[in-house]
Coordinates of C-alpha atoms and ligand atoms in Angstrom, one line a residue:
X1 CA 13.0 -7.3 14.2
X2 CA 14.8 -6.7 11.0
X3 CA 13.7 -4.0 8.6
X4 CA 12.8 -5.3 5.1
X5 CA 12.4 -1.8 3.7
X6 CA 13.9 1.6 4.7
X7 CA 12.9 4.7 2.9
X8 CA 15.1 7.8 3.4
X9 CA 14.3 11.4 2.4
X10 CA 12.1 10.3 -0.5
X11 CA 10.8 13.0 -2.9
X12 CA 8.5 12.1 -5.8
X13 CA 7.5 14.9 -8.2
X14 CA 5.1 15.1 -11.1
X15 CA 6.1 18.1 -13.4
X16 CA 2.9 19.3 -15.1
X17 CA 2.1 22.4 -17.1
X18 CA 1.1 24.6 -14.1
X19 CA 4.1 23.6 -11.9
X20 CA 5.4 20.6 -10.0
X21 CA 3.2 18.3 -7.9
X22 CA 5.2 17.3 -4.8
X23 CA 3.4 14.0 -4.4
X24 CA 5.8 12.6 -1.8
X25 CA 7.7 15.1 0.2
X26 CA 10.8 14.0 2.2
X27 CA 9.4 10.8 3.5
X28 CA 11.3 8.6 5.9
X29 CA 9.8 5.2 6.6
X30 CA 10.8 1.8 7.9
X31 CA 9.0 -1.5 7.5
X32 CA 9.7 -4.5 9.7
X33 CA 10.0 -8.0 8.2
X34 CA 6.8 -9.9 8.6
X35 CA 4.5 -7.1 9.6
X36 CA 1.3 -5.7 8.1
X37 CA 1.6 -2.0 7.7
X38 CA -1.6 0.0 7.0
X39 CA -0.9 3.1 5.0
X40 CA -3.8 5.5 5.2
X41 CA -4.8 9.0 4.2
X42 CA -7.3 10.8 2.0
X43 CA -7.2 10.5 -1.8
X44 CA -4.2 12.3 -3.3
X45 CA -2.2 12.2 -0.1
X46 CA 0.7 10.3 -1.8
X47 CA 0.1 6.8 -0.4
X48 CA -0.4 5.0 -3.8
X49 CA 2.5 7.1 -5.2
X50 CA 4.7 5.8 -2.4
X51 CA 3.6 2.2 -3.2
X52 CA 4.3 2.6 -6.9
X53 CA 7.7 4.2 -6.1
X54 CA 8.8 1.2 -4.1
X55 CA 8.4 -0.9 -7.3
X56 CA 9.7 1.8 -9.6
X57 CA 6.3 1.7 -11.3
X58 CA 5.6 5.4 -11.5
X59 CA 4.0 6.5 -14.7
X60 CA 5.6 9.5 -16.4
X61 CA 5.9 12.4 -15.7
X62 CA 6.2 11.0 -12.1
X63 CA 9.8 10.8 -11.0
X64 CA 11.8 10.0 -7.9
X65 CA 13.9 13.1 -7.6
X66 CA 15.6 12.5 -4.3
X67 CA 16.1 9.8 -1.6
X68 CA 16.7 6.1 -1.2
X69 CA 14.5 3.1 -1.0
X70 CA 16.5 0.3 0.6
X71 CA 15.1 -3.2 0.2
X72 CA 17.2 -5.5 2.4
X73 CA 19.9 -2.8 2.1
X74 CA 19.8 -2.5 -1.7
X75 CA 18.8 0.8 -3.1
X76 CA 15.9 0.3 -5.5
X77 CA 16.2 3.9 -6.8
X78 CA 19.6 3.2 -8.2
X79 CA 19.0 -0.3 -9.6
X80 CA 19.3 -0.9 -13.3
X81 CA 16.0 -1.7 -15.2
X82 CA 17.0 -5.4 -15.3
X83 CA 17.6 -5.5 -11.6
X84 CA 14.3 -3.9 -10.9
X85 CA 12.5 -6.3 -13.3
X86 CA 14.1 -9.2 -11.4
X87 CA 12.9 -7.8 -8.1
X88 CA 9.4 -7.1 -9.3
X89 CA 7.1 -10.0 -8.7
X90 CA 9.8 -12.4 -7.4
X91 CA 10.6 -10.3 -4.3
X92 CA 8.1 -7.5 -4.2
X93 CA 4.6 -8.0 -5.6
X94 CA 1.7 -5.5 -5.9
X95 CA -2.0 -6.1 -6.2
X96 CA -4.2 -3.3 -7.5
X97 CA -7.7 -1.9 -6.9
X98 CA -9.6 -3.4 -9.8
X99 CA -8.9 -7.1 -10.7
X100 CA -11.1 -6.9 -13.8
X101 CA -8.9 -4.4 -15.5
X102 CA -5.7 -6.1 -14.2
X103 CA -6.5 -9.5 -15.7
X104 CA -6.4 -9.9 -19.5
X105 CA -9.9 -11.0 -20.6
X106 CA -8.4 -12.9 -23.6
X107 CA -6.2 -15.2 -21.4
X108 CA -7.4 -18.1 -19.3
X109 CA -6.4 -18.0 -15.6
X110 CA -3.7 -20.7 -16.1
X111 CA -2.1 -18.6 -18.8
X112 CA -1.8 -15.7 -16.5
X113 CA 0.0 -17.9 -13.9
X114 CA 2.2 -19.6 -16.5
X115 CA 3.2 -16.3 -18.1
X116 CA 4.2 -14.9 -14.7
X117 CA 6.3 -17.9 -13.8
X118 CA 8.0 -18.2 -17.2
X119 CA 8.9 -14.5 -17.2
X120 CA 11.1 -15.1 -14.2
X121 CA 12.2 -18.7 -14.8
X122 CA 12.5 -19.6 -18.5
X123 CA 13.7 -23.2 -17.7
X124 CA 10.6 -24.1 -15.7
X125 CA 8.7 -27.2 -17.1
X126 CA 5.1 -26.5 -18.1
X127 CA 3.7 -29.4 -16.0
X128 CA 5.6 -28.1 -12.9
X129 CA 4.3 -24.6 -13.4
X130 CA 0.7 -25.8 -13.9
X131 CA 1.0 -27.9 -10.6
X132 CA 2.2 -24.8 -8.8
X133 CA -0.7 -22.8 -10.1
X134 CA -3.1 -25.5 -9.0
X135 CA -1.6 -25.5 -5.5
X136 CA -1.9 -21.7 -5.3
X137 CA -5.6 -21.9 -6.2
X138 CA -6.1 -24.4 -3.5
X139 CA -4.4 -22.0 -1.0
X140 CA -6.8 -19.3 -2.2
X141 CA -9.8 -21.6 -1.6
X142 CA -10.6 -21.8 -5.3
X143 CA -11.1 -25.1 -7.1
X144 CA -8.0 -25.8 -9.4
X145 CA -10.5 -26.6 -12.2
X146 CA -11.1 -22.8 -12.5
X147 CA -7.6 -22.4 -13.9
X148 CA -9.1 -23.3 -17.3
X149 CA -11.7 -20.5 -17.2
X150 CA -11.5 -16.9 -18.4
X151 CA -11.6 -13.9 -16.0
X152 CA -15.2 -13.0 -16.9
X153 CA -16.4 -16.5 -15.7
X154 CA -15.2 -15.7 -12.2
X155 CA -16.9 -13.5 -9.5
X156 CA -15.3 -10.2 -8.4
X157 CA -14.1 -11.8 -5.2
X158 CA -12.5 -14.7 -7.0
X159 CA -10.8 -12.4 -9.5
X160 CA -9.3 -10.5 -6.6
X161 CA -8.1 -13.7 -5.0
X162 CA -6.5 -14.7 -8.3
X163 CA -4.7 -11.3 -8.3
X164 CA -3.2 -12.2 -4.9
X165 CA -2.3 -15.7 -6.2
X166 CA -0.5 -14.1 -9.2
X167 CA 1.2 -11.7 -6.7
X168 CA 2.3 -14.6 -4.5
X169 CA 3.2 -17.3 -7.1
X170 CA 6.8 -16.3 -7.2
X171 CA 7.0 -16.3 -3.4
X172 CA 7.8 -12.6 -2.8
X173 CA 8.5 -11.5 0.8
X174 CA 6.8 -8.1 0.4
X175 CA 3.3 -7.6 -0.9
X176 CA 1.9 -4.1 -1.7
X177 CA -1.9 -4.2 -1.8
X178 CA -3.3 -0.9 -3.2
X179 CA -6.9 -0.5 -2.1
X180 CA -7.5 -4.2 -2.8
X181 CA -11.1 -4.3 -1.6
X182 CA -12.5 -1.2 -3.4
X183 CA -14.3 -3.2 -6.0
X184 CA -15.7 -5.8 -3.6
X185 CA -19.0 -5.8 -1.6
X186 CA -18.7 -5.8 2.2
X187 CA -19.1 -9.6 2.7
X188 CA -16.6 -10.5 0.0
X189 CA -14.3 -7.8 1.4
X190 CA -14.4 -9.4 4.9
X191 CA -13.6 -12.8 3.4
X192 CA -10.8 -11.3 1.3
X193 CA -9.2 -9.7 4.4
X194 CA -9.4 -13.0 6.3
X195 CA -7.7 -14.7 3.4
X196 CA -5.0 -12.0 3.3
X197 CA -4.4 -12.6 7.0
X198 CA -4.1 -16.3 6.5
X199 CA -1.7 -16.0 3.6
X200 CA 0.4 -13.5 5.5
X201 CA 1.0 -16.1 8.2
X202 CA 1.4 -19.0 5.7
X203 CA 4.0 -17.2 3.5
X204 CA 5.5 -15.0 6.3
X205 CA 4.8 -12.0 4.2
X206 CA 5.3 -8.4 4.9
X207 CA 2.3 -6.5 3.6
X208 CA 1.7 -2.8 2.9
X209 CA -2.0 -2.3 2.9
X210 CA -2.8 1.0 1.2
X211 CA -6.3 2.1 2.0
X212 CA -8.6 5.0 2.9
X213 CA -10.7 2.5 4.9
X214 CA -9.7 2.5 8.5
X215 CA -11.9 -0.5 9.2
X216 CA -9.7 -2.6 6.9
X217 CA -6.5 -1.6 8.7
X218 CA -8.1 -2.1 12.1
X219 CA -8.8 -5.7 11.1
X220 CA -5.4 -6.5 9.7
X221 CA -2.6 -4.1 10.4
X222 CA 0.1 -4.4 13.1
X223 CA 1.2 -0.8 12.6
X224 CA -0.4 2.2 10.8
X225 CA 1.2 5.0 8.9
X226 CA -0.8 8.2 8.2
X227 CA 0.0 10.4 5.2
X228 CA -1.2 13.9 4.5
X229 CA -0.3 16.1 1.6
X230 CA 2.7 13.9 0.6
X231 CA 4.1 13.9 4.2
X232 CA 4.2 10.9 6.6
X233 CA 2.6 12.6 9.7
X234 CA 2.3 9.7 12.1
X235 CA 3.4 6.1 12.5
X236 CA 2.5 3.8 15.4
X237 CA 1.2 0.4 16.5
X238 CA -2.4 0.0 15.3
X239 CA -4.0 -0.2 18.7
X240 CA -2.1 2.9 19.8
X241 CA -3.2 4.9 16.8
X242 CA -6.9 4.1 17.5
X243 CA -6.7 4.6 21.2
X244 CA -4.3 7.6 21.4
X245 CA -3.9 9.4 18.0
X246 CA -1.4 12.2 18.5
X247 CA -1.4 14.1 15.2
X248 CA -4.4 16.4 14.8
X249 CA -4.9 15.0 11.3
X250 CA -5.0 11.4 12.6
X251 CA -7.4 12.6 15.3
X252 CA -9.7 14.3 12.7
X253 CA -9.6 11.2 10.5
X254 CA -10.6 8.9 13.4
X255 CA -13.3 11.2 14.6
X256 CA -15.0 11.3 11.2
X257 CA -15.6 7.5 11.3
X258 CA -19.3 6.9 12.1
X259 CA -19.9 5.1 15.4
X260 CA -23.1 3.1 15.9
X261 CA -22.6 3.1 19.6
X262 CA -22.8 6.9 19.8
X263 CA -25.9 9.1 19.3
X264 CA -24.5 11.1 16.4
X265 CA -27.2 13.2 14.7
X266 CA -24.6 14.5 12.3
X267 CA -21.3 13.0 11.0
X268 CA -18.2 14.8 12.0
X269 CA -16.2 16.1 9.0
X270 CA -12.8 17.8 8.7
X271 CA -13.0 21.4 7.6
X272 CA -11.2 22.6 4.5
X273 CA -9.8 20.7 1.5
X274 CA -6.7 18.7 0.8
X275 CA -3.7 20.9 0.0
X276 CA -2.7 22.0 -3.4
X277 CA 0.5 20.0 -3.9
X278 CA 1.8 22.4 -6.6
X279 CA 1.8 25.3 -4.1
X280 CA 1.7 23.5 -0.7
X281 CA 1.1 25.7 2.3
X282 CA 4.4 26.8 4.0
X283 CA 5.3 25.3 7.3
X284 CA 3.1 22.4 8.3
X285 CA 1.2 21.3 5.3
X286 CA -1.9 20.6 7.5
X287 CA -1.9 24.1 9.2
X288 CA -4.8 25.6 7.1
X289 CA -7.1 22.9 8.4
X290 CA -5.6 22.2 11.8
X291 CA -7.8 23.2 14.9
X292 CA -4.6 23.4 17.0
X293 CA -2.3 25.4 14.7
X294 CA 0.0 28.0 16.3
X295 CA 2.4 30.6 14.9
X296 CA 5.3 28.3 14.2
X297 CA 3.1 25.9 12.2
X298 CA 2.6 28.5 9.5
X299 CA 6.4 29.1 8.8
X300 CA 8.3 26.0 9.8
X301 CA 7.9 22.4 8.8
X302 CA 7.6 20.2 11.9
X303 CA 10.4 17.7 12.6
X304 CA 9.5 14.1 13.3
X305 CA 9.7 13.2 17.0
X306 CA 9.1 10.1 19.0
X307 CA 6.3 10.5 21.6
X308 CA 4.5 7.6 23.4
X309 CA 6.0 5.2 20.9
X310 CA 4.6 7.1 18.0
X311 CA 6.6 8.8 15.3
X312 CA 4.8 12.1 14.9
X313 CA 5.5 15.3 12.8
X314 CA 3.8 18.1 14.7
X315 CA 4.9 21.1 16.6
X316 CA 2.7 20.1 19.6
X317 CA 5.3 17.5 20.6
Ligands
LIG1 FE1 -1.4 21.3 13.6 FE2 0.8 22.7 13.9 FE3 0.8 20.1 14.4 FE4 0.6 21.0 12.0 S1 2.4 21.2 13.3 S2 -0.6 19.4 12.9 S3 -0.6 22.8 12.2 S4 -0.4 21.7 15.5

């Protein structure tokens, strides 16, 4: 399968008054065309920063200081602003956590769609654009009549579906969904994930699903990537991650999911706190919390190796 995205040696820094936050640290990552990749890890591990970097949407003072992000072989890091603007939306789209703050309350839904389409195609006829918006709403299971309503007239689930529609209206081939179900209740969340799976097949999309919810990735992802402290620590097929996690952090993450089949008087937790990314621990960034740490872990950063089909960065392998 072809790679749609290849990230090489990516470093993203945020200089702040007490030092430099190393939010993404020497990440190498490949995404196959047409797959759903779950990107998981605790808050602050760098997963959203990585998603924003792919679209060059980092807010200052965030900056890509090293590395390449190759989209179909073209380096996004070195593109001009105009080239990135052309790419954003039309080839790579992003949907965010909270649809209410992403939609303009003063604009009707049709105006959101039309503005998105006209930004990328100034010659498009209004009637044609409106027709496309109607068809998109039908694909999302929403009556086209709702195009004439304002965001506050729609439910949270509908607004999030509209956000996907706006992401897909220009027919991108890569969709980055950053915690898309955070604002939804569990029933609407399940419907939303089903819809995302249908749209992925219909439009042959590649999806990066950024989430801290392992249930979501289990439902949708072909492969899973695990980030910790700005580092990509494990990448593997989804089944294999759940059945045979290799990295001690992935093992800890999975064992802290409650299991209704087990008699668990107490939930398992991972000891310690996420690392300080201004002064990250030397060696393996996970070593202060790792139950299997050994001498070398405290001094030398582990290399990434292939083991049982997993890419894993740990001195145990
Ligand atoms: Fe644990 Fe060492 Fe592996 Fe890091 S490299 S995860 S500290 S065993």
